[in-house]
């Protein structure tokens, strides 16, 4: 999905110092997070499913990008949970695919 936005993401990378930081909310097994990491992004991949996050890290190791991948197993039930889980990090990019938790959407603007 993010591949279609590659030029925009490259522009974002050019406007940051060091590795640009991305947050993938509800990442599952990390399809988008892996693509970002292999493109030079430092990615925090957040999901409530440990098995999916384990698959994500297995794929990251096979792709040689595990240093840029940071799994975070968290359940987001109420407003404030996302900020609490990721604080004090700030992100250049937040991606949400196949995850909808309305209170979380409000919080993303402050990350």
Coordinates of N, CA and C in Angstrom, one line a residue:
X1 N 0.8 -1.2 0.0 CA 0.0 0.0 0.0 C 0.9 1.3 0.0
X2 N 1.9 1.3 0.8 CA 2.8 2.5 0.9 C 3.6 2.6 -0.3
X3 N 3.9 1.5 -1.1 CA 4.7 1.6 -2.3 C 4.2 2.7 -3.2
X4 N 2.9 2.8 -3.3 CA 2.3 3.8 -4.2 C 2.7 5.3 -3.8
X5 N 3.1 5.5 -2.6 CA 3.5 6.8 -2.1 C 5.0 6.9 -1.9
X6 N 5.8 6.1 -2.6 CA 7.2 6.1 -2.5 C 7.9 7.5 -2.6
X7 N 7.4 8.3 -3.6 CA 8.1 9.6 -3.8 C 7.8 10.5 -2.7
X8 N 6.5 10.5 -2.2 CA 6.2 11.3 -1.0 C 7.0 10.9 0.2
X9 N 7.1 9.6 0.4 CA 7.9 9.1 1.6 C 9.4 9.5 1.4
X10 N 9.9 9.5 0.2 CA 11.3 9.9 0.0 C 11.5 11.4 0.3
X11 N 10.5 12.2 0.0 CA 10.6 13.6 0.3 C 10.6 13.8 1.8
X12 N 9.8 13.1 2.5 CA 9.7 13.1 4.0 C 11.1 12.8 4.6
X13 N 11.7 11.7 4.0 CA 13.1 11.3 4.5 C 14.1 12.4 4.3
X14 N 14.0 13.1 3.2 CA 15.0 14.2 2.9 C 14.9 15.3 3.9
X15 N 13.7 15.5 4.5 CA 13.5 16.6 5.4 C 13.7 16.3 6.9
X16 N 14.3 15.1 7.1 CA 14.6 14.7 8.5 C 16.1 14.5 8.7
X17 N 16.6 14.6 9.9 CA 18.0 14.3 10.1 C 18.0 12.9 10.7
X18 N 19.0 12.1 10.3 CA 19.1 10.7 10.8 C 18.0 9.9 10.1
X19 N 17.7 8.8 10.8 CA 16.6 7.9 10.3 C 15.2 8.5 10.6
X20 N 14.4 8.7 9.6 CA 13.0 9.1 9.8 C 12.3 8.1 10.7
X21 N 11.4 8.5 11.5 CA 10.7 7.7 12.4 C 9.2 7.4 12.0
X22 N 8.8 6.2 11.9 CA 7.5 5.8 11.5 C 6.8 5.0 12.6
X23 N 5.5 5.1 12.7 CA 4.7 4.3 13.6 C 3.7 3.6 12.8
X24 N 3.6 2.2 12.9 CA 2.6 1.4 12.2 C 1.7 0.9 13.2
X25 N 0.5 1.4 13.3 CA -0.5 1.1 14.3 C -1.4 -0.1 13.7
X26 N -1.4 -1.2 14.5 CA -2.2 -2.3 14.1 C -1.5 -3.0 13.0
X27 N -0.1 -3.2 13.1 CA 0.7 -3.7 12.0 C 0.5 -5.1 11.6
X28 N -0.1 -6.0 12.5 CA -0.2 -7.4 12.2 C 1.2 -8.0 12.0
X29 N 1.5 -8.7 10.9 CA 2.8 -9.2 10.7 C 3.8 -8.3 10.0
X30 N 3.4 -7.0 9.9 CA 4.3 -6.0 9.5 C 4.6 -5.7 8.1
X31 N 3.7 -6.0 7.2 CA 3.9 -5.8 5.8 C 4.4 -4.4 5.4
X32 N 3.7 -3.4 5.9 CA 4.0 -2.0 5.7 C 5.3 -1.6 6.4
X33 N 5.4 -2.1 7.7 CA 6.5 -1.7 8.5 C 7.8 -2.3 7.9
X34 N 7.8 -3.5 7.3 CA 9.0 -4.0 6.7 C 9.3 -3.2 5.5
X35 N 8.4 -2.8 4.7 CA 8.6 -2.0 3.5 C 9.3 -0.7 3.9
X36 N 8.8 -0.1 4.9 CA 9.4 1.2 5.4 C 10.8 1.0 5.9
X37 N 11.0 -0.1 6.7 CA 12.4 -0.3 7.2 C 13.4 -0.6 6.1
X38 N 13.0 -1.4 5.1 CA 13.9 -1.7 4.0 C 14.1 -0.4 3.1
X39 N 13.3 0.6 3.3 CA 13.4 1.9 2.6 C 14.2 2.9 3.5
X40 N 14.7 2.5 4.7 CA 15.5 3.3 5.5 C 14.8 4.0 6.6
X41 N 13.6 3.7 6.9 CA 12.8 4.2 8.1 C 13.1 3.4 9.3
X42 N 13.1 4.1 10.5 CA 13.1 3.4 11.7 C 11.6 3.3 12.1
X43 N 11.2 2.0 12.3 CA 9.7 1.8 12.4 C 9.4 1.1 13.8
X44 N 8.5 1.8 14.5 CA 7.8 1.1 15.7 C 6.5 0.5 15.1
X45 N 6.5 -0.8 15.3 CA 5.3 -1.6 14.8 C 4.5 -2.0 16.0
X46 N 3.3 -1.5 16.1 CA 2.5 -1.7 17.3 C 1.3 -2.6 16.9
X47 N 1.1 -3.6 17.7 CA 0.0 -4.5 17.6 C -0.3 -5.2 18.9
X48 N -1.5 -5.8 19.0 CA -1.8 -6.5 20.3 C -1.5 -8.0 20.2
X49 N -1.1 -8.5 19.0 CA -0.9 -9.9 18.7 C 0.6 -10.2 18.7
X50 N 1.1 -10.9 19.8 CA 2.5 -11.2 19.8 C 3.0 -12.1 18.7
X51 N 2.1 -13.0 18.3 CA 2.5 -13.9 17.1 C 2.7 -13.1 15.9
X52 N 1.9 -12.1 15.6 CA 2.1 -11.3 14.4 C 3.4 -10.5 14.5
X53 N 3.7 -10.0 15.7 CA 4.9 -9.2 15.9 C 6.1 -10.1 15.8
X54 N 6.0 -11.4 16.3 CA 7.1 -12.3 16.1 C 7.4 -12.6 14.6
X55 N 6.3 -12.8 13.9 CA 6.5 -12.9 12.4 C 7.1 -11.7 11.8
X56 N 6.7 -10.5 12.2 CA 7.3 -9.3 11.8 C 8.8 -9.3 12.0
X57 N 9.2 -9.6 13.2 CA 10.7 -9.6 13.4 C 11.4 -10.7 12.7
X58 N 10.8 -11.9 12.5 CA 11.4 -12.9 11.7 C 11.6 -12.4 10.2
X59 N 10.6 -11.8 9.7 CA 10.8 -11.2 8.3 C 11.8 -10.1 8.3
X60 N 11.8 -9.3 9.3 CA 12.8 -8.2 9.4 C 14.2 -8.8 9.4
X61 N 14.5 -9.9 10.1 CA 15.8 -10.5 10.2 C 16.1 -11.0 8.8
X62 N 15.2 -11.7 8.1 CA 15.5 -12.2 6.8 C 15.8 -11.1 5.8
X63 N 15.1 -10.0 6.0 CA 15.3 -8.8 5.1 C 16.5 -8.0 5.5
X64 N 17.1 -8.3 6.6 CA 18.3 -7.6 7.1 C 18.0 -6.2 7.6
X65 N 16.8 -5.9 8.1 CA 16.5 -4.6 8.6 C 16.0 -4.6 10.0
X66 N 16.4 -5.6 10.8 CA 15.9 -5.8 12.1 C 16.3 -4.6 13.0
X67 N 17.5 -4.0 12.7 CA 18.0 -2.9 13.6 C 17.0 -1.7 13.5
X68 N 16.3 -1.6 12.4 CA 15.3 -0.5 12.2 C 13.9 -0.8 12.7
X69 N 13.7 -2.0 13.1 CA 12.4 -2.5 13.5 C 12.2 -2.6 15.0
X70 N 11.2 -2.0 15.5 CA 10.9 -2.0 17.0 C 9.5 -2.5 17.3
X71 N 9.3 -3.8 17.6 CA 7.9 -4.2 17.9 C 7.5 -3.8 19.2
X72 N 6.2 -3.5 19.3 CA 5.6 -3.0 20.5 C 4.2 -3.7 20.7
X73 N 4.1 -4.6 21.7 CA 2.9 -5.4 21.9 C 2.0 -4.6 22.9
X74 N 1.0 -4.0 22.4 CA 0.1 -3.2 23.2 C -1.4 -3.3 22.8
X75 N -2.2 -3.4 23.8 CA -3.7 -3.3 23.5 C -4.2 -1.9 23.7
X76 N -4.8 -1.4 22.7 CA -5.3 0.0 22.8 C -6.8 -0.1 23.0
X77 N -7.3 0.2 24.2 CA -8.7 0.1 24.5 C -9.4 1.5 24.7
X78 N -8.6 2.4 25.1 CA -9.3 3.7 25.5 C -8.4 4.9 25.1
X79 N -9.0 6.0 25.0 CA -8.2 7.2 24.7 C -7.0 7.4 25.7
X80 N -5.9 7.7 25.1 CA -4.7 7.9 25.9 C -3.8 6.7 25.9
X81 N -4.3 5.5 25.5 CA -3.4 4.3 25.4 C -2.3 4.4 24.4
X82 N -2.6 5.0 23.2 CA -1.6 5.1 22.2 C -0.5 6.0 22.6
X83 N -0.8 7.2 23.2 CA 0.2 8.1 23.6 C 1.0 7.5 24.7
X84 N 0.4 6.9 25.7 CA 1.1 6.2 26.8 C 2.0 5.2 26.3
X85 N 1.6 4.4 25.3 CA 2.5 3.3 24.8 C 3.7 3.8 24.0
X86 N 3.6 4.9 23.3 CA 4.6 5.4 22.5 C 5.4 6.6 23.0
X87 N 5.0 7.1 24.1 CA 5.7 8.3 24.7 C 7.1 7.9 25.1
X88 N 8.0 8.8 25.0 CA 7.9 10.2 24.5 C 8.2 10.4 23.0
X89 N 8.1 9.3 22.2 CA 8.5 9.3 20.8 C 7.6 10.3 20.0
X90 N 8.2 10.9 19.0 CA 7.5 11.7 18.0 C 7.8 11.0 16.7
X91 N 6.9 11.0 15.8 CA 7.0 10.3 14.5 C 6.8 11.3 13.3
X92 N 7.6 11.0 12.3 CA 7.5 11.7 11.0 C 6.3 11.2 10.2
X93 N 6.0 9.9 10.4 CA 4.9 9.2 9.7 C 4.2 8.3 10.6
X94 N 2.9 8.3 10.5 CA 2.0 7.3 11.2 C 1.2 6.6 10.1
X95 N 1.2 5.3 10.1 CA 0.4 4.6 9.1 C -0.5 3.7 9.8
X96 N -1.8 3.7 9.4 CA -2.8 2.8 10.0 C -3.5 2.1 8.8
X97 N -3.4 0.8 8.7 CA -4.1 0.0 7.7 C -4.8 -1.1 8.4
X98 N -6.1 -1.2 8.1 CA -6.9 -2.3 8.7 C -7.0 -2.2 10.2
X99 N -7.0 -1.0 10.8 CA -7.2 -0.8 12.2 C -8.0 0.4 12.4
X100 N -9.1 0.3 13.2 CA -9.9 1.5 13.4 C -10.3 1.5 14.9
X101 N -9.8 2.5 15.6 CA -10.2 2.7 17.0 C -10.3 4.2 17.1
X102 N -11.6 4.7 17.1 CA -11.8 6.1 17.0 C -11.0 7.0 18.0
X103 N -11.0 6.6 19.3 CA -10.2 7.4 20.2 C -8.7 7.5 19.8
X104 N -8.2 6.5 19.2 CA -6.8 6.5 18.7 C -6.6 7.5 17.6
X105 N -7.5 7.7 16.8 CA -7.4 8.6 15.6 C -7.2 10.0 16.1
X106 N -7.9 10.4 17.2 CA -7.7 11.8 17.8 C -6.3 11.9 18.3
X107 N -5.7 10.9 19.0 CA -4.4 11.0 19.6 C -3.3 11.1 18.6
X108 N -3.5 10.6 17.4 CA -2.4 10.5 16.4 C -1.8 11.9 16.1
X109 N -2.7 12.9 16.1 CA -2.2 14.2 15.7 C -1.2 14.7 16.7
X110 N -1.1 14.3 17.9 CA -0.1 14.7 18.9 C 1.2 13.9 18.8
X111 N 1.2 12.9 18.1 CA 2.4 12.0 18.0 C 3.3 12.5 16.8

